[in-house]
Amino acid sequence: MKEKHKIGAIQMATGPNVSANLFEVERLTREAVEEGAELLVLPENFAFMGKEDRDQLDIREPEGEGPLQSFLARLAKQFGIWLVGGTIPLAASDSSRVRAACLVFDDRGERVARYDKIHLFDVNLPGLDERYHESAVIEPGSRPVVIDTPFGRLGLAVCYDLRFPELFRRLLDEEAEILAVPSAFTAVTGKAHWEPLMRARAIENLAYVVAAAQGGFHVNGRETHGHSLIVDPWGTILAQVPRGTGFVCASIDREFLESVRRSFPTIHHRRLKCSV
């Protein structure tokens, strides 16, 4: 396995026009690949953010088929990259809801993993008239996912999952070395917590974190934080983009990761175990 690879994350301010959003994804993917990206992460809800959460029901797809899944497969194959496809709405067991599914495609365009967002954002933001109730539309997943890639063991999480370190410990138990976190943090929570949480997940698990974010104003009135970033196992931010559309790329070094885990073996000093 090659010791160094370049990974990237795309940042968007997605709207309700699916075609326009996919055009933007493809443009940014081309630019990131020109910078050398071999593994690329898209943000949560990269294809669609409507006026209401329930609008997702109109574009949900069955497992294994549909225009959004075909787009991701084509994009990965066309550019010869591994692609973490943010999230798209897939059919749920409850017909009134969807699954927020994060699909991974290899460089041949074959789907190699699916992770359904486990933790749902049902909150009232302190001191603000902002309320979110994802569980009204999204059916939660239950299974953590880690897969083998040419870049190392890749663990998947989505946005609000970031606040639950026990999920990341489960990913670590399955030997995750890179953590992909497609997200759409609000402007308020992002300003307060985005960077500290991302760095904490990298530091405590001695893993690379690559986080693709939504960043800007959306038709539904929501404002997202942006600041897509890549963090190394020592907690150093290798690359970051502020608000708006763009991407970040950085090299990950397996030799450095293994060296840190060997010389500073906190993950082997654990005495308490938690479950998801």
PDB file of C-alpha atoms in Angstrom:
ATOM      1  CA  MET A   1       0.000   0.000   0.000  1.00  0.00           C
ATOM      2  CA  LYS A   2       1.322   3.437  -0.971  1.00  0.00           C
ATOM      3  CA  GLU A   3       2.284   5.518   2.077  1.00  0.00           C
ATOM      4  CA  LYS A   4       0.978   8.889   0.876  1.00  0.00           C
ATOM      5  CA  HIS A   5      -2.267   9.815  -0.842  1.00  0.00           C
ATOM      6  CA  LYS A   6      -4.130  13.043  -1.486  1.00  0.00           C
ATOM      7  CA  ILE A   7      -7.683  13.287  -0.198  1.00  0.00           C
ATOM      8  CA  GLY A   8     -10.209  16.071  -0.592  1.00  0.00           C
ATOM      9  CA  ALA A   9     -13.545  17.492   0.509  1.00  0.00           C
ATOM     10  CA  ILE A  10     -16.038  19.544  -1.494  1.00  0.00           C
ATOM     11  CA  GLN A  11     -17.994  22.437  -0.007  1.00  0.00           C
ATOM     12  CA  MET A  12     -21.282  23.783  -1.390  1.00  0.00           C
ATOM     13  CA  ALA A  13     -24.306  25.932  -0.628  1.00  0.00           C
ATOM     14  CA  THR A  14     -26.851  23.523  -2.065  1.00  0.00           C
ATOM     15  CA  GLY A  15     -30.247  24.698  -3.268  1.00  0.00           C
ATOM     16  CA  PRO A  16     -33.463  23.076  -4.542  1.00  0.00           C
ATOM     17  CA  ASN A  17     -32.366  22.658  -8.183  1.00  0.00           C
ATOM     18  CA  VAL A  18     -30.919  19.143  -8.408  1.00  0.00           C
ATOM     19  CA  SER A  19     -29.449  19.588 -11.880  1.00  0.00           C
ATOM     20  CA  ALA A  20     -27.643  22.778 -10.898  1.00  0.00           C
ATOM     21  CA  ASN A  21     -26.287  21.141  -7.755  1.00  0.00           C
ATOM     22  CA  LEU A  22     -24.981  18.119  -9.654  1.00  0.00           C
ATOM     23  CA  PHE A  23     -23.364  20.380 -12.242  1.00  0.00           C
ATOM     24  CA  GLU A  24     -21.553  22.161  -9.388  1.00  0.00           C
ATOM     25  CA  VAL A  25     -20.461  18.856  -7.843  1.00  0.00           C
ATOM     26  CA  GLU A  26     -18.980  17.729 -11.140  1.00  0.00           C
ATOM     27  CA  ARG A  27     -17.157  21.034 -11.661  1.00  0.00           C
ATOM     28  CA  LEU A  28     -15.646  20.973  -8.184  1.00  0.00           C
ATOM     29  CA  THR A  29     -14.752  17.291  -8.525  1.00  0.00           C
ATOM     30  CA  ARG A  30     -12.826  18.030 -11.709  1.00  0.00           C
ATOM     31  CA  GLU A  31     -10.917  20.820  -9.952  1.00  0.00           C
ATOM     32  CA  ALA A  32     -10.126  18.637  -6.928  1.00  0.00           C
ATOM     33  CA  VAL A  33      -8.909  15.804  -9.159  1.00  0.00           C
ATOM     34  CA  GLU A  34      -6.686  18.264 -11.018  1.00  0.00           C
ATOM     35  CA  GLU A  35      -5.166  19.012  -7.583  1.00  0.00           C
ATOM     36  CA  GLY A  36      -4.467  15.300  -7.194  1.00  0.00           C
ATOM     37  CA  ALA A  37      -7.394  14.089  -5.065  1.00  0.00           C
ATOM     38  CA  GLU A  38      -7.736  10.291  -5.063  1.00  0.00           C
ATOM     39  CA  LEU A  39     -10.437  10.106  -2.377  1.00  0.00           C
ATOM     40  CA  LEU A  40     -13.117  12.801  -2.353  1.00  0.00           C
ATOM     41  CA  VAL A  41     -15.901  13.481   0.170  1.00  0.00           C
ATOM     42  CA  LEU A  42     -19.104  15.342  -0.747  1.00  0.00           C
ATOM     43  CA  PRO A  43     -21.180  17.259   1.824  1.00  0.00           C
ATOM     44  CA  GLU A  44     -24.417  16.126   3.413  1.00  0.00           C
ATOM     45  CA  ASN A  45     -27.427  16.852   1.152  1.00  0.00           C
ATOM     46  CA  PHE A  46     -25.111  17.729  -1.755  1.00  0.00           C
ATOM     47  CA  ALA A  47     -27.820  17.129  -4.367  1.00  0.00           C
ATOM     48  CA  PHE A  48     -30.796  18.897  -2.839  1.00  0.00           C
ATOM     49  CA  MET A  49     -31.876  21.248  -0.058  1.00  0.00           C
ATOM     50  CA  GLY A  50     -35.521  22.223  -0.506  1.00  0.00           C
ATOM     51  CA  LYS A  51     -37.723  24.707   1.278  1.00  0.00           C
ATOM     52  CA  GLU A  52     -38.989  22.022   3.660  1.00  0.00           C
ATOM     53  CA  ASP A  53     -37.338  18.861   4.976  1.00  0.00           C
ATOM     54  CA  ARG A  54     -40.258  16.840   3.626  1.00  0.00           C
ATOM     55  CA  ASP A  55     -39.285  17.853   0.099  1.00  0.00           C
ATOM     56  CA  GLN A  56     -36.696  15.063   0.309  1.00  0.00           C
ATOM     57  CA  LEU A  57     -39.530  12.582  -0.143  1.00  0.00           C
ATOM     58  CA  ASP A  58     -39.961  13.804  -3.725  1.00  0.00           C
ATOM     59  CA  ILE A  59     -36.443  12.769  -4.764  1.00  0.00           C
ATOM     60  CA  ARG A  60     -35.947   9.617  -2.679  1.00  0.00           C
ATOM     61  CA  GLU A  61     -34.657   6.601  -4.527  1.00  0.00           C
ATOM     62  CA  PRO A  62     -34.959   2.861  -3.994  1.00  0.00           C
ATOM     63  CA  GLU A  63     -31.895   0.937  -2.933  1.00  0.00           C
ATOM     64  CA  GLY A  64     -29.503   0.408  -5.824  1.00  0.00           C
ATOM     65  CA  GLU A  65     -31.131   2.513  -8.544  1.00  0.00           C
ATOM     66  CA  GLY A  66     -31.997   6.088  -9.377  1.00  0.00           C
ATOM     67  CA  PRO A  67     -30.443   9.201 -10.941  1.00  0.00           C
ATOM     68  CA  LEU A  68     -28.491  10.296  -7.858  1.00  0.00           C
ATOM     69  CA  GLN A  69     -26.913   6.881  -7.357  1.00  0.00           C
ATOM     70  CA  SER A  70     -26.117   6.671 -11.062  1.00  0.00           C
ATOM     71  CA  PHE A  71     -24.556  10.137 -10.946  1.00  0.00           C
ATOM     72  CA  LEU A  72     -22.246   9.157  -8.085  1.00  0.00           C
ATOM     73  CA  ALA A  73     -21.208   5.933  -9.795  1.00  0.00           C
ATOM     74  CA  ARG A  74     -20.480   7.754 -13.049  1.00  0.00           C
ATOM     75  CA  LEU A  75     -18.539  10.514 -11.298  1.00  0.00           C
ATOM     76  CA  ALA A  76     -16.289   8.049  -9.461  1.00  0.00           C
ATOM     77  CA  LYS A  77     -15.613   6.039 -12.624  1.00  0.00           C
ATOM     78  CA  GLN A  78     -15.151   9.056 -14.888  1.00  0.00           C
ATOM     79  CA  PHE A  79     -12.527  10.640 -12.653  1.00  0.00           C
ATOM     80  CA  GLY A  80     -11.004   7.394 -11.382  1.00  0.00           C
ATOM     81  CA  ILE A  81     -11.474   8.308  -7.706  1.00  0.00           C
ATOM     82  CA  TRP A  82     -12.961   6.840  -4.568  1.00  0.00           C
ATOM     83  CA  LEU A  83     -16.040   8.909  -3.752  1.00  0.00           C
ATOM     84  CA  VAL A  84     -17.870   9.338  -0.437  1.00  0.00           C
ATOM     85  CA  GLY A  85     -21.218  10.536  -1.719  1.00  0.00           C
ATOM     86  CA  GLY A  86     -22.319  12.853   1.077  1.00  0.00           C
ATOM     87  CA  THR A  87     -25.907  11.832   1.752  1.00  0.00           C
ATOM     88  CA  ILE A  88     -28.864  11.157  -0.514  1.00  0.00           C
ATOM     89  CA  PRO A  89     -32.439  10.223   0.465  1.00  0.00           C
ATOM     90  CA  LEU A  90     -33.110   6.520   0.000  1.00  0.00           C
ATOM     91  CA  ALA A  91     -36.378   4.723   0.648  1.00  0.00           C
ATOM     92  CA  ALA A  92     -37.046   3.761   4.281  1.00  0.00           C
ATOM     93  CA  SER A  93     -39.193   1.045   5.834  1.00  0.00           C
ATOM     94  CA  ASP A  94     -41.567   3.863   6.819  1.00  0.00           C
ATOM     95  CA  SER A  95     -43.010   5.317   3.604  1.00  0.00           C
ATOM     96  CA  SER A  96     -43.353   8.745   5.224  1.00  0.00           C
ATOM     97  CA  ARG A  97     -39.606   8.997   5.844  1.00  0.00           C
ATOM     98  CA  VAL A  98     -36.267   8.451   4.108  1.00  0.00           C
ATOM     99  CA  ARG A  99     -32.844   7.159   5.054  1.00  0.00           C
ATOM    100  CA  ALA A 100     -30.000   9.705   4.938  1.00  0.00           C
ATOM    101  CA  ALA A 101     -27.627   7.353   3.136  1.00  0.00           C
ATOM    102  CA  CYS A 102     -23.918   7.918   2.645  1.00  0.00           C
ATOM    103  CA  LEU A 103     -22.751   5.789  -0.275  1.00  0.00           C
ATOM    104  CA  VAL A 104     -19.122   5.039  -1.156  1.00  0.00           C
ATOM    105  CA  PHE A 105     -18.011   4.223  -4.706  1.00  0.00           C
ATOM    106  CA  ASP A 106     -14.616   2.927  -5.773  1.00  0.00           C
ATOM    107  CA  ASP A 107     -12.603   4.169  -8.754  1.00  0.00           C
ATOM    108  CA  ARG A 108     -14.440   1.790 -11.096  1.00  0.00           C
ATOM    109  CA  GLY A 109     -17.795   3.262 -10.137  1.00  0.00           C
ATOM    110  CA  GLU A 110     -18.807   0.254  -8.031  1.00  0.00           C
ATOM    111  CA  ARG A 111     -20.672   0.879  -4.805  1.00  0.00           C
ATOM    112  CA  VAL A 112     -18.662  -0.585  -1.941  1.00  0.00           C
ATOM    113  CA  ALA A 113     -20.428   0.740   1.171  1.00  0.00           C
ATOM    114  CA  ARG A 114     -23.584   2.317   2.534  1.00  0.00           C
ATOM    115  CA  TYR A 115     -23.905   4.079   5.877  1.00  0.00           C
ATOM    116  CA  ASP A 116     -27.244   5.427   7.110  1.00  0.00           C
ATOM    117  CA  LYS A 117     -27.006   8.394   9.475  1.00  0.00           C
ATOM    118  CA  ILE A 118     -27.574   7.160  13.032  1.00  0.00           C
ATOM    119  CA  HIS A 119     -27.939  10.334  15.132  1.00  0.00           C
ATOM    120  CA  LEU A 120     -30.674  12.743  14.024  1.00  0.00           C
ATOM    121  CA  PHE A 121     -30.681  16.495  14.614  1.00  0.00           C
ATOM    122  CA  ASP A 122     -33.760  17.135  16.764  1.00  0.00           C
ATOM    123  CA  VAL A 123     -32.880  20.338  18.625  1.00  0.00           C
ATOM    124  CA  ASN A 124     -33.944  23.835  19.547  1.00  0.00           C
ATOM    125  CA  LEU A 125     -30.899  26.097  19.326  1.00  0.00           C
ATOM    126  CA  PRO A 126     -30.324  27.941  22.624  1.00  0.00           C
ATOM    127  CA  GLY A 127     -31.390  31.578  22.542  1.00  0.00           C
ATOM    128  CA  LEU A 128     -32.591  31.420  18.934  1.00  0.00           C
ATOM    129  CA  ASP A 129     -35.813  30.775  17.108  1.00  0.00           C
ATOM    130  CA  GLU A 130     -34.248  27.862  15.216  1.00  0.00           C
ATOM    131  CA  ARG A 131     -35.732  24.395  15.531  1.00  0.00           C
ATOM    132  CA  TYR A 132     -34.812  21.218  13.731  1.00  0.00           C
ATOM    133  CA  HIS A 133     -36.634  17.884  13.744  1.00  0.00           C
ATOM    134  CA  GLU A 134     -34.845  15.517  11.365  1.00  0.00           C
ATOM    135  CA  SER A 135     -36.559  12.440  12.768  1.00  0.00           C
ATOM    136  CA  ALA A 136     -39.879  13.675  11.369  1.00  0.00           C
ATOM    137  CA  VAL A 137     -38.533  12.921   7.882  1.00  0.00           C
ATOM    138  CA  ILE A 138     -35.473  10.703   8.395  1.00  0.00           C
ATOM    139  CA  GLU A 139     -35.453   7.134   9.687  1.00  0.00           C
ATOM    140  CA  PRO A 140     -32.217   6.530  11.635  1.00  0.00           C
ATOM    141  CA  GLY A 141     -29.663   3.907  10.763  1.00  0.00           C
ATOM    142  CA  SER A 142     -28.152   1.590  13.347  1.00  0.00           C
ATOM    143  CA  ARG A 143     -24.953   0.085  11.915  1.00  0.00           C
ATOM    144  CA  PRO A 144     -21.499   1.698  11.997  1.00  0.00           C
ATOM    145  CA  VAL A 145     -19.506   1.194   8.794  1.00  0.00           C
ATOM    146  CA  VAL A 146     -15.755   0.834   8.196  1.00  0.00           C
ATOM    147  CA  ILE A 147     -14.302  -0.395   4.893  1.00  0.00           C
ATOM    148  CA  ASP A 148     -10.934  -1.161   3.343  1.00  0.00           C
ATOM    149  CA  THR A 149      -9.658   1.312   0.752  1.00  0.00           C
ATOM    150  CA  PRO A 150      -6.301   1.856  -0.969  1.00  0.00           C
ATOM    151  CA  PHE A 151      -5.755   4.736   1.474  1.00  0.00           C
ATOM    152  CA  GLY A 152      -6.425   2.848   4.706  1.00  0.00           C
ATOM    153  CA  ARG A 153      -9.449   1.756   6.726  1.00  0.00           C
ATOM    154  CA  LEU A 154     -12.244   4.310   6.160  1.00  0.00           C
ATOM    155  CA  GLY A 155     -14.957   4.982   8.752  1.00  0.00           C
ATOM    156  CA  LEU A 156     -18.148   6.883   7.954  1.00  0.00           C
ATOM    157  CA  ALA A 157     -20.179   9.378   9.986  1.00  0.00           C
ATOM    158  CA  VAL A 158     -22.589  12.199   9.096  1.00  0.00           C
ATOM    159  CA  CYS A 159     -22.884  15.669  10.644  1.00  0.00           C
ATOM    160  CA  TYR A 160     -24.702  15.329  14.019  1.00  0.00           C
ATOM    161  CA  ASP A 161     -22.949  11.972  14.525  1.00  0.00           C
ATOM    162  CA  LEU A 162     -19.881  14.067  15.297  1.00  0.00           C
ATOM    163  CA  ARG A 163     -21.227  14.822  18.787  1.00  0.00           C
ATOM    164  CA  PHE A 164     -21.289  11.170  19.804  1.00  0.00           C
ATOM    165  CA  PRO A 165     -17.737   9.944  20.482  1.00  0.00           C
ATOM    166  CA  GLU A 166     -18.955   6.427  21.218  1.00  0.00           C
ATOM    167  CA  LEU A 167     -19.725   6.012  17.504  1.00  0.00           C
ATOM    168  CA  PHE A 168     -16.158   6.973  16.622  1.00  0.00           C
ATOM    169  CA  ARG A 169     -14.812   4.554  19.234  1.00  0.00           C
ATOM    170  CA  ARG A 170     -16.787   1.821  17.503  1.00  0.00           C
ATOM    171  CA  LEU A 171     -15.218   2.864  14.199  1.00  0.00           C
ATOM    172  CA  LEU A 172     -11.821   2.755  15.904  1.00  0.00           C
ATOM    173  CA  ASP A 173     -12.590  -0.733  17.236  1.00  0.00           C
ATOM    174  CA  GLU A 174     -13.029  -1.701  13.582  1.00  0.00           C
ATOM    175  CA  GLU A 175      -9.563  -0.265  12.864  1.00  0.00           C
ATOM    176  CA  ALA A 176     -10.610   2.999  11.201  1.00  0.00           C
ATOM    177  CA  GLU A 177      -7.669   5.171  10.154  1.00  0.00           C
ATOM    178  CA  ILE A 178      -9.521   7.818   8.137  1.00  0.00           C
ATOM    179  CA  LEU A 179     -12.874   9.296   9.211  1.00  0.00           C
ATOM    180  CA  ALA A 180     -15.112  10.833   6.534  1.00  0.00           C
ATOM    181  CA  VAL A 181     -17.762  13.225   7.874  1.00  0.00           C
ATOM    182  CA  PRO A 182     -20.170  14.751   5.316  1.00  0.00           C
ATOM    183  CA  SER A 183     -21.946  17.586   7.138  1.00  0.00           C
ATOM    184  CA  ALA A 184     -24.288  20.572   7.098  1.00  0.00           C
ATOM    185  CA  PHE A 185     -23.627  22.269  10.447  1.00  0.00           C
ATOM    186  CA  THR A 186     -25.703  25.362  11.206  1.00  0.00           C
ATOM    187  CA  ALA A 187     -23.867  28.679  11.310  1.00  0.00           C
ATOM    188  CA  VAL A 188     -24.438  29.002  15.070  1.00  0.00           C
ATOM    189  CA  THR A 189     -23.384  25.514  16.136  1.00  0.00           C
ATOM    190  CA  GLY A 190     -20.577  25.476  13.607  1.00  0.00           C
ATOM    191  CA  LYS A 191     -19.044  28.682  14.909  1.00  0.00           C
ATOM    192  CA  ALA A 192     -19.072  27.282  18.446  1.00  0.00           C
ATOM    193  CA  HIS A 193     -18.258  23.616  17.964  1.00  0.00           C
ATOM    194  CA  TRP A 194     -17.255  22.567  14.430  1.00  0.00           C
ATOM    195  CA  GLU A 195     -13.497  22.837  14.622  1.00  0.00           C
ATOM    196  CA  PRO A 196     -13.123  21.665  18.262  1.00  0.00           C
ATOM    197  CA  LEU A 197     -15.226  18.566  17.582  1.00  0.00           C
ATOM    198  CA  MET A 198     -13.410  17.681  14.378  1.00  0.00           C
ATOM    199  CA  ARG A 199     -10.016  18.068  16.008  1.00  0.00           C
ATOM    200  CA  ALA A 200     -11.170  16.099  19.061  1.00  0.00           C
ATOM    201  CA  ARG A 201     -12.333  13.157  16.940  1.00  0.00           C
ATOM    202  CA  ALA A 202      -8.964  13.142  15.168  1.00  0.00           C
ATOM    203  CA  ILE A 203      -6.915  13.449  18.370  1.00  0.00           C
ATOM    204  CA  GLU A 204      -8.751  10.916  20.511  1.00  0.00           C
ATOM    205  CA  ASN A 205      -8.791   8.302  17.735  1.00  0.00           C
ATOM    206  CA  LEU A 206      -5.368   9.166  16.270  1.00  0.00           C
ATOM    207  CA  ALA A 207      -6.988   9.233  12.841  1.00  0.00           C
ATOM    208  CA  TYR A 208      -7.261  11.502   9.840  1.00  0.00           C
ATOM    209  CA  VAL A 209     -10.577  13.356   9.584  1.00  0.00           C
ATOM    210  CA  VAL A 210     -11.903  14.703   6.284  1.00  0.00           C
ATOM    211  CA  ALA A 211     -15.070  16.773   6.652  1.00  0.00           C
ATOM    212  CA  ALA A 212     -17.078  18.115   3.710  1.00  0.00           C
ATOM    213  CA  ALA A 213     -19.538  20.835   4.680  1.00  0.00           C
ATOM    214  CA  GLN A 214     -22.374  22.961   3.433  1.00  0.00           C
ATOM    215  CA  GLY A 215     -21.352  26.598   3.725  1.00  0.00           C
ATOM    216  CA  GLY A 216     -23.632  29.533   2.977  1.00  0.00           C
ATOM    217  CA  PHE A 217     -27.260  30.656   2.767  1.00  0.00           C
ATOM    218  CA  HIS A 218     -29.970  28.290   1.527  1.00  0.00           C
ATOM    219  CA  VAL A 219     -33.432  28.770   0.042  1.00  0.00           C
ATOM    220  CA  ASN A 220     -35.047  27.233   3.119  1.00  0.00           C
ATOM    221  CA  GLY A 221     -33.651  30.084   5.242  1.00  0.00           C
ATOM    222  CA  ARG A 222     -30.949  27.983   6.794  1.00  0.00           C
ATOM    223  CA  GLU A 223     -27.413  29.288   7.112  1.00  0.00           C
ATOM    224  CA  THR A 224     -24.613  26.731   7.245  1.00  0.00           C
ATOM    225  CA  HIS A 225     -21.136  27.134   8.669  1.00  0.00           C
ATOM    226  CA  GLY A 226     -18.821  25.803   5.979  1.00  0.00           C
ATOM    227  CA  HIS A 227     -15.138  25.453   6.935  1.00  0.00           C
ATOM    228  CA  SER A 228     -14.621  22.063   5.299  1.00  0.00           C
ATOM    229  CA  LEU A 229     -11.348  20.707   6.604  1.00  0.00           C
ATOM    230  CA  ILE A 230      -8.835  17.899   6.817  1.00  0.00           C
ATOM    231  CA  VAL A 231      -7.221  17.139  10.185  1.00  0.00           C
ATOM    232  CA  ASP A 232      -4.272  14.844  10.880  1.00  0.00           C
ATOM    233  CA  PRO A 233      -3.994  12.344  13.781  1.00  0.00           C
ATOM    234  CA  TRP A 234      -2.167  14.914  15.935  1.00  0.00           C
ATOM    235  CA  GLY A 235      -5.043  17.379  15.560  1.00  0.00           C
ATOM    236  CA  THR A 236      -3.307  19.652  13.079  1.00  0.00           C
ATOM    237  CA  ILE A 237      -5.573  21.225  10.459  1.00  0.00           C
ATOM    238  CA  LEU A 238      -3.913  20.456   7.121  1.00  0.00           C
ATOM    239  CA  ALA A 239      -6.393  22.347   4.936  1.00  0.00           C
ATOM    240  CA  GLN A 240      -9.555  24.391   5.399  1.00  0.00           C
ATOM    241  CA  VAL A 241     -11.852  26.521   3.252  1.00  0.00           C
ATOM    242  CA  PRO A 242     -14.135  29.146   4.884  1.00  0.00           C
ATOM    243  CA  ARG A 243     -17.637  29.919   3.553  1.00  0.00           C
ATOM    244  CA  GLY A 244     -18.982  29.449   0.056  1.00  0.00           C
ATOM    245  CA  THR A 245     -18.289  26.986  -2.711  1.00  0.00           C
ATOM    246  CA  GLY A 246     -14.900  25.340  -2.985  1.00  0.00           C
ATOM    247  CA  PHE A 247     -12.804  22.366  -1.979  1.00  0.00           C
ATOM    248  CA  VAL A 248      -9.811  21.368   0.128  1.00  0.00           C
ATOM    249  CA  CYS A 249      -7.084  18.816  -0.567  1.00  0.00           C
ATOM    250  CA  ALA A 250      -4.262  17.507   1.584  1.00  0.00           C
ATOM    251  CA  SER A 251      -1.856  14.587   1.637  1.00  0.00           C
ATOM    252  CA  ILE A 252      -2.342  11.857   4.200  1.00  0.00           C
ATOM    253  CA  ASP A 253       0.670   9.863   5.343  1.00  0.00           C
ATOM    254  CA  ARG A 254       0.176   6.316   6.613  1.00  0.00           C
ATOM    255  CA  GLU A 255       3.715   6.228   7.947  1.00  0.00           C
ATOM    256  CA  PHE A 256       2.985   9.299  10.074  1.00  0.00           C
ATOM    257  CA  LEU A 257      -0.287   7.789  11.321  1.00  0.00           C
ATOM    258  CA  GLU A 258       1.401   4.526  12.279  1.00  0.00           C
ATOM    259  CA  SER A 259       4.255   6.395  13.935  1.00  0.00           C
ATOM    260  CA  VAL A 260       1.898   8.476  16.073  1.00  0.00           C
ATOM    261  CA  ARG A 261      -0.118   5.430  17.094  1.00  0.00           C
ATOM    262  CA  ARG A 262       3.060   3.571  17.952  1.00  0.00           C
ATOM    263  CA  SER A 263       4.854   6.315  19.916  1.00  0.00           C
ATOM    264  CA  PHE A 264       1.758   7.829  21.576  1.00  0.00           C
ATOM    265  CA  PRO A 265      -0.440   4.754  22.040  1.00  0.00           C
ATOM    266  CA  THR A 266      -3.459   6.274  23.792  1.00  0.00           C
ATOM    267  CA  ILE A 267      -5.874   4.103  21.816  1.00  0.00           C
ATOM    268  CA  HIS A 268      -4.250   1.023  23.376  1.00  0.00           C
ATOM    269  CA  HIS A 269      -4.543   2.415  26.912  1.00  0.00           C
ATOM    270  CA  ARG A 270      -8.338   2.351  26.997  1.00  0.00           C
ATOM    271  CA  ARG A 271      -9.851   0.740  30.074  1.00  0.00           C
ATOM    272  CA  LEU A 272     -13.562   1.342  29.471  1.00  0.00           C
ATOM    273  CA  LYS A 273     -15.525   0.155  26.494  1.00  0.00           C
ATOM    274  CA  CYS A 274     -18.740   1.655  25.140  1.00  0.00           C
ATOM    275  CA  SER A 275     -21.233   0.303  22.628  1.00  0.00           C
ATOM    276  CA  VAL A 276     -23.444   1.780  19.944  1.00  0.00           C
TER     277      VAL A 276
END
